[in-house]
Short mmCIF file of C-alpha atoms in Angstrom, two decimals:
data_model
loop_
_atom_site.label_atom_id
_atom_site.label_comp_id
_atom_site.label_asym_id
_atom_site.label_seq_id
_atom_site.Cartn_x
_atom_site.Cartn_y
_atom_site.Cartn_z
CA UNK A 118 50.97 50.99 218.17
CA UNK A 119 48.89 47.93 217.34
CA UNK A 120 45.35 47.32 218.15
CA UNK A 121 45.28 44.19 220.66
CA UNK A 122 41.43 44.10 221.26
CA UNK A 123 38.26 45.01 219.78
CA UNK A 124 35.58 46.12 222.51
CA UNK A 125 31.98 46.10 222.86
CA UNK A 126 31.75 43.85 219.63
CA UNK A 127 29.53 41.12 218.28
CA UNK A 128 31.29 38.30 217.02
CA UNK A 129 30.07 36.01 214.34
CA UNK A 130 30.93 32.60 215.59
CA UNK A 131 31.33 30.84 212.23
CA UNK A 132 34.69 31.47 210.74
CA UNK A 133 35.29 32.58 207.13
CA UNK A 134 37.64 30.02 205.49
CA UNK A 135 39.70 31.09 202.26
CA UNK A 136 42.04 29.28 200.38
CA UNK A 137 41.54 25.83 202.04
CA UNK A 138 42.37 27.50 205.26
CA UNK A 139 45.27 29.47 204.29
CA UNK A 140 43.15 32.50 205.44
CA UNK A 141 40.68 32.34 208.38
CA UNK A 142 38.64 35.35 209.66
CA UNK A 143 35.80 36.10 212.18
CA UNK A 144 33.56 38.94 211.38
CA UNK A 145 32.99 41.61 214.15
CA UNK A 146 30.55 44.33 214.61
CA UNK A 147 31.17 47.17 216.72
CA UNK A 148 28.55 48.71 218.84
CA UNK A 149 28.21 51.80 216.32
CA UNK A 150 27.58 49.17 213.55
CA UNK A 151 31.08 49.34 211.93
CA UNK A 152 32.00 46.10 210.52
CA UNK A 153 35.44 44.65 210.67
CA UNK A 154 37.22 41.20 210.56
CA UNK A 155 39.83 39.66 212.35
CA UNK A 156 41.92 37.03 210.78
CA UNK A 157 45.23 35.42 210.13
CA UNK A 158 46.82 34.33 206.69
CA UNK A 159 49.42 31.48 206.95
CA UNK A 160 52.33 30.93 205.30
CA UNK A 161 51.35 31.27 201.27
CA UNK A 162 51.31 33.71 198.50
CA UNK A 163 47.76 34.52 197.69
CA UNK A 164 45.57 37.15 195.64
CA UNK A 165 42.52 38.76 197.46
CA UNK A 166 39.83 40.68 195.85
CA UNK A 167 37.93 43.52 197.32
CA UNK A 168 34.50 44.72 196.91
CA UNK A 169 34.31 47.48 199.16
CA UNK A 170 37.59 49.45 199.98
CA UNK A 171 39.51 47.86 202.99
CA UNK A 172 42.28 48.61 205.10
CA UNK A 173 44.34 46.12 206.35
CA UNK A 174 45.96 46.61 209.92
CA UNK A 175 48.68 44.30 210.88
CA UNK A 176 48.43 43.22 214.74
CA UNK A 177 51.09 40.54 214.80
CA UNK A 178 53.56 38.64 212.46
CA UNK A 179 54.10 40.47 208.91
CA UNK A 180 53.47 40.23 205.18
CA UNK A 181 54.47 41.63 201.99
CA UNK A 182 51.67 43.10 199.67
CA UNK A 183 51.69 44.39 196.19
CA UNK A 184 48.47 46.27 195.04
CA UNK A 185 46.86 45.79 191.72
CA UNK A 186 48.66 48.03 188.95
CA UNK A 187 51.63 48.24 190.93
CA UNK A 188 55.04 46.21 190.68
CA UNK A 189 56.40 46.94 194.02
CA UNK A 190 56.17 44.55 197.29
CA UNK A 191 55.96 46.37 200.21
CA UNK A 192 56.14 45.05 203.96
CA UNK A 193 53.66 45.42 206.59
CA UNK A 194 54.56 44.81 210.28
CA UNK A 195 52.65 45.13 213.66
CA UNK A 196 50.97 48.77 213.80
CA UNK A 197 51.17 49.22 210.04
CA UNK A 198 48.20 49.68 207.71
CA UNK A 199 47.71 49.66 204.18
CA UNK A 200 44.50 50.57 201.81
CA UNK A 201 43.03 48.73 199.00
CA UNK A 202 40.37 50.63 196.78
CA UNK A 203 37.06 49.12 196.08
CA UNK A 204 36.78 46.56 193.58
CA UNK A 205 40.53 45.85 193.23
CA UNK A 206 42.86 43.19 194.30
CA UNK A 207 46.11 42.69 196.23
CA UNK A 208 48.75 39.96 196.34
CA UNK A 209 50.18 38.97 199.73
CA UNK A 210 53.10 36.79 200.47
CA UNK A 211 53.61 35.59 204.06
CA UNK A 212 56.23 33.58 205.73
CA UNK A 213 55.49 33.73 209.31
CA UNK A 214 51.51 34.13 210.32
CA UNK A 215 50.26 37.59 209.45
CA UNK A 216 47.64 38.50 211.93
CA UNK A 217 45.33 41.57 210.79
CA UNK A 218 42.21 43.47 211.34
CA UNK A 219 40.42 44.30 208.29
CA UNK A 220 38.56 47.55 208.41
CA UNK A 221 35.75 48.19 205.71
CA UNK A 222 34.54 51.29 203.85
CA UNK B 263 19.86 25.62 218.28
CA UNK B 264 23.24 27.26 217.31
CA UNK B 265 24.95 30.44 218.84
CA UNK B 266 25.54 32.55 215.71
CA UNK B 267 27.01 35.53 217.70
CA UNK B 268 28.68 36.41 220.90
CA UNK B 269 27.57 40.14 221.75
CA UNK B 270 29.21 42.85 223.90
CA UNK B 271 32.41 41.04 223.73
CA UNK B 272 35.94 41.94 223.78
CA UNK B 273 37.86 40.03 220.87
CA UNK B 274 41.79 39.44 221.19
CA UNK B 275 42.65 40.33 217.57
CA UNK B 276 45.59 38.13 217.37
CA UNK B 277 44.76 34.52 216.72
CA UNK B 278 45.76 31.25 218.16
CA UNK B 279 47.28 29.21 215.66
CA UNK B 280 47.60 25.54 216.31
CA UNK B 281 48.88 22.61 214.58
CA UNK B 282 50.16 24.48 211.84
CA UNK B 283 47.24 26.27 211.17
CA UNK B 284 44.81 23.25 211.31
CA UNK B 285 43.01 25.01 214.17
CA UNK B 286 42.60 28.80 214.33
CA UNK B 287 40.85 30.47 217.13
CA UNK B 288 40.33 34.14 218.47
CA UNK B 289 39.78 34.58 222.16
CA UNK B 290 36.76 36.50 223.34
CA UNK B 291 35.90 37.81 226.75
CA UNK B 292 32.20 38.66 227.43
CA UNK B 293 31.04 41.75 229.35
CA UNK B 294 30.66 39.73 232.51
CA UNK B 295 34.26 38.48 232.24
CA UNK B 296 33.49 35.32 231.07
CA UNK B 297 36.11 33.81 228.67
CA UNK B 298 35.28 31.80 225.21
CA UNK B 299 37.11 31.24 222.16
CA UNK B 300 35.86 31.02 218.63
CA UNK B 301 37.55 28.63 216.29
CA UNK B 302 37.70 26.30 213.49
CA UNK B 303 39.42 23.17 212.85
CA UNK B 304 39.95 22.22 209.26
CA UNK B 305 40.06 18.74 207.90
CA UNK B 306 42.56 16.64 209.95
CA UNK B 307 42.71 14.33 212.95
CA UNK B 308 44.17 16.09 216.05
CA UNK B 309 44.62 15.53 219.81
CA UNK B 310 43.82 18.50 222.13
CA UNK B 311 44.79 18.73 225.78
CA UNK B 312 42.79 20.64 228.31
CA UNK B 313 43.97 22.66 231.07
CA UNK B 314 40.61 24.05 232.57
CA UNK B 315 37.42 21.88 231.79
CA UNK B 316 35.95 22.80 228.24
CA UNK B 317 32.73 22.54 226.61
CA UNK B 318 32.94 22.44 222.80
CA UNK B 319 29.86 23.74 221.04
CA UNK B 320 29.61 23.25 217.17
CA UNK B 321 28.25 26.20 215.57
CA UNK B 322 28.48 24.95 211.76
CA UNK B 323 30.13 21.79 210.19
CA UNK B 324 30.59 18.76 212.22
CA UNK B 325 33.36 16.78 213.93
CA UNK B 326 33.97 13.34 215.28
CA UNK B 327 35.73 13.36 218.77
CA UNK B 328 36.89 10.68 221.40
CA UNK B 329 37.56 11.78 225.02
CA UNK B 330 40.58 10.27 226.80
CA UNK B 331 39.68 7.11 228.34
CA UNK B 332 37.03 6.26 226.12
CA UNK B 333 37.02 4.13 222.83
CA UNK B 334 33.90 5.36 220.93
CA UNK B 335 33.90 8.06 218.32
CA UNK B 336 30.88 10.44 218.78
CA UNK B 337 29.60 12.78 216.20
CA UNK B 338 29.16 16.90 217.13
CA UNK B 339 26.90 18.79 214.83
CA UNK B 340 25.76 22.32 214.95
CA UNK B 341 23.97 22.96 218.12
CA UNK B 342 25.75 19.99 219.94
CA UNK B 343 27.90 20.31 222.84
CA UNK B 344 30.47 18.07 224.38
CA UNK B 345 32.37 18.32 227.54
CA UNK B 346 36.16 17.70 228.38
CA UNK B 347 37.22 17.54 231.95
CA UNK B 348 40.33 19.42 233.39
CA UNK B 349 43.99 18.26 232.61
CA UNK B 350 42.63 15.69 230.01
CA UNK B 351 42.45 15.25 226.30
CA UNK B 352 40.25 14.47 223.41
CA UNK B 353 40.91 13.07 219.75
CA UNK B 354 39.17 15.10 217.11
CA UNK B 355 38.61 14.21 213.40
CA UNK B 356 37.24 16.59 210.97
CA UNK B 357 36.17 16.13 207.25
CA UNK B 358 34.62 19.49 206.59
CA UNK B 359 35.58 22.62 208.54
CA UNK B 360 34.26 22.42 212.17
CA UNK B 361 33.52 25.83 213.63
CA UNK B 362 33.08 25.82 217.47
CA UNK B 363 32.76 28.00 220.35
CA UNK B 364 35.00 26.72 223.30
CA UNK B 365 33.45 27.70 226.72
CA UNK B 366 35.78 27.37 229.70
CA UNK B 367 35.36 26.46 233.31
#
């Protein structure tokens, strides 16, 4: 099941623009203080670095991803999640816009 | 003064991607039912059409815009707003990412 909305949230109006706009996200803080972001990755192949651990939840579209230290590309579709450890990285390749929620911590 | 956050909002997690990603926005519904969107236009020159009347509020970056039926390009900077009538259009040109809130109605 995909998460179609985040409720009772504070939305930061200025977007985060990464990789010349290949990734655009908006930060969201829930009523309990939990921080997330909602974003989209446009067709491209990119490498993202993590500070805090992250869980990437696909809400529309799809991607393939490969975690640091692994050699296997895996697919993520709506409703799927994958986890990235702190201070790590992952490669992502996208052929149709990949819409996601990033859950931190 | 710029609007840095929208509070107590419902955020639609799937983005709206326009013009091959030159414009990306997320829909937001406030607690009172008011609908807005938060988005960014990347460097480009585009023409947007309106259905409902819109007020575009710049929250970061800048743009130049020209309303349908006018010949003058005007600049919009953080804190500035401009209004577009229903069923009309405007041209926008952007050299640095233009972050906005779109107020409807």
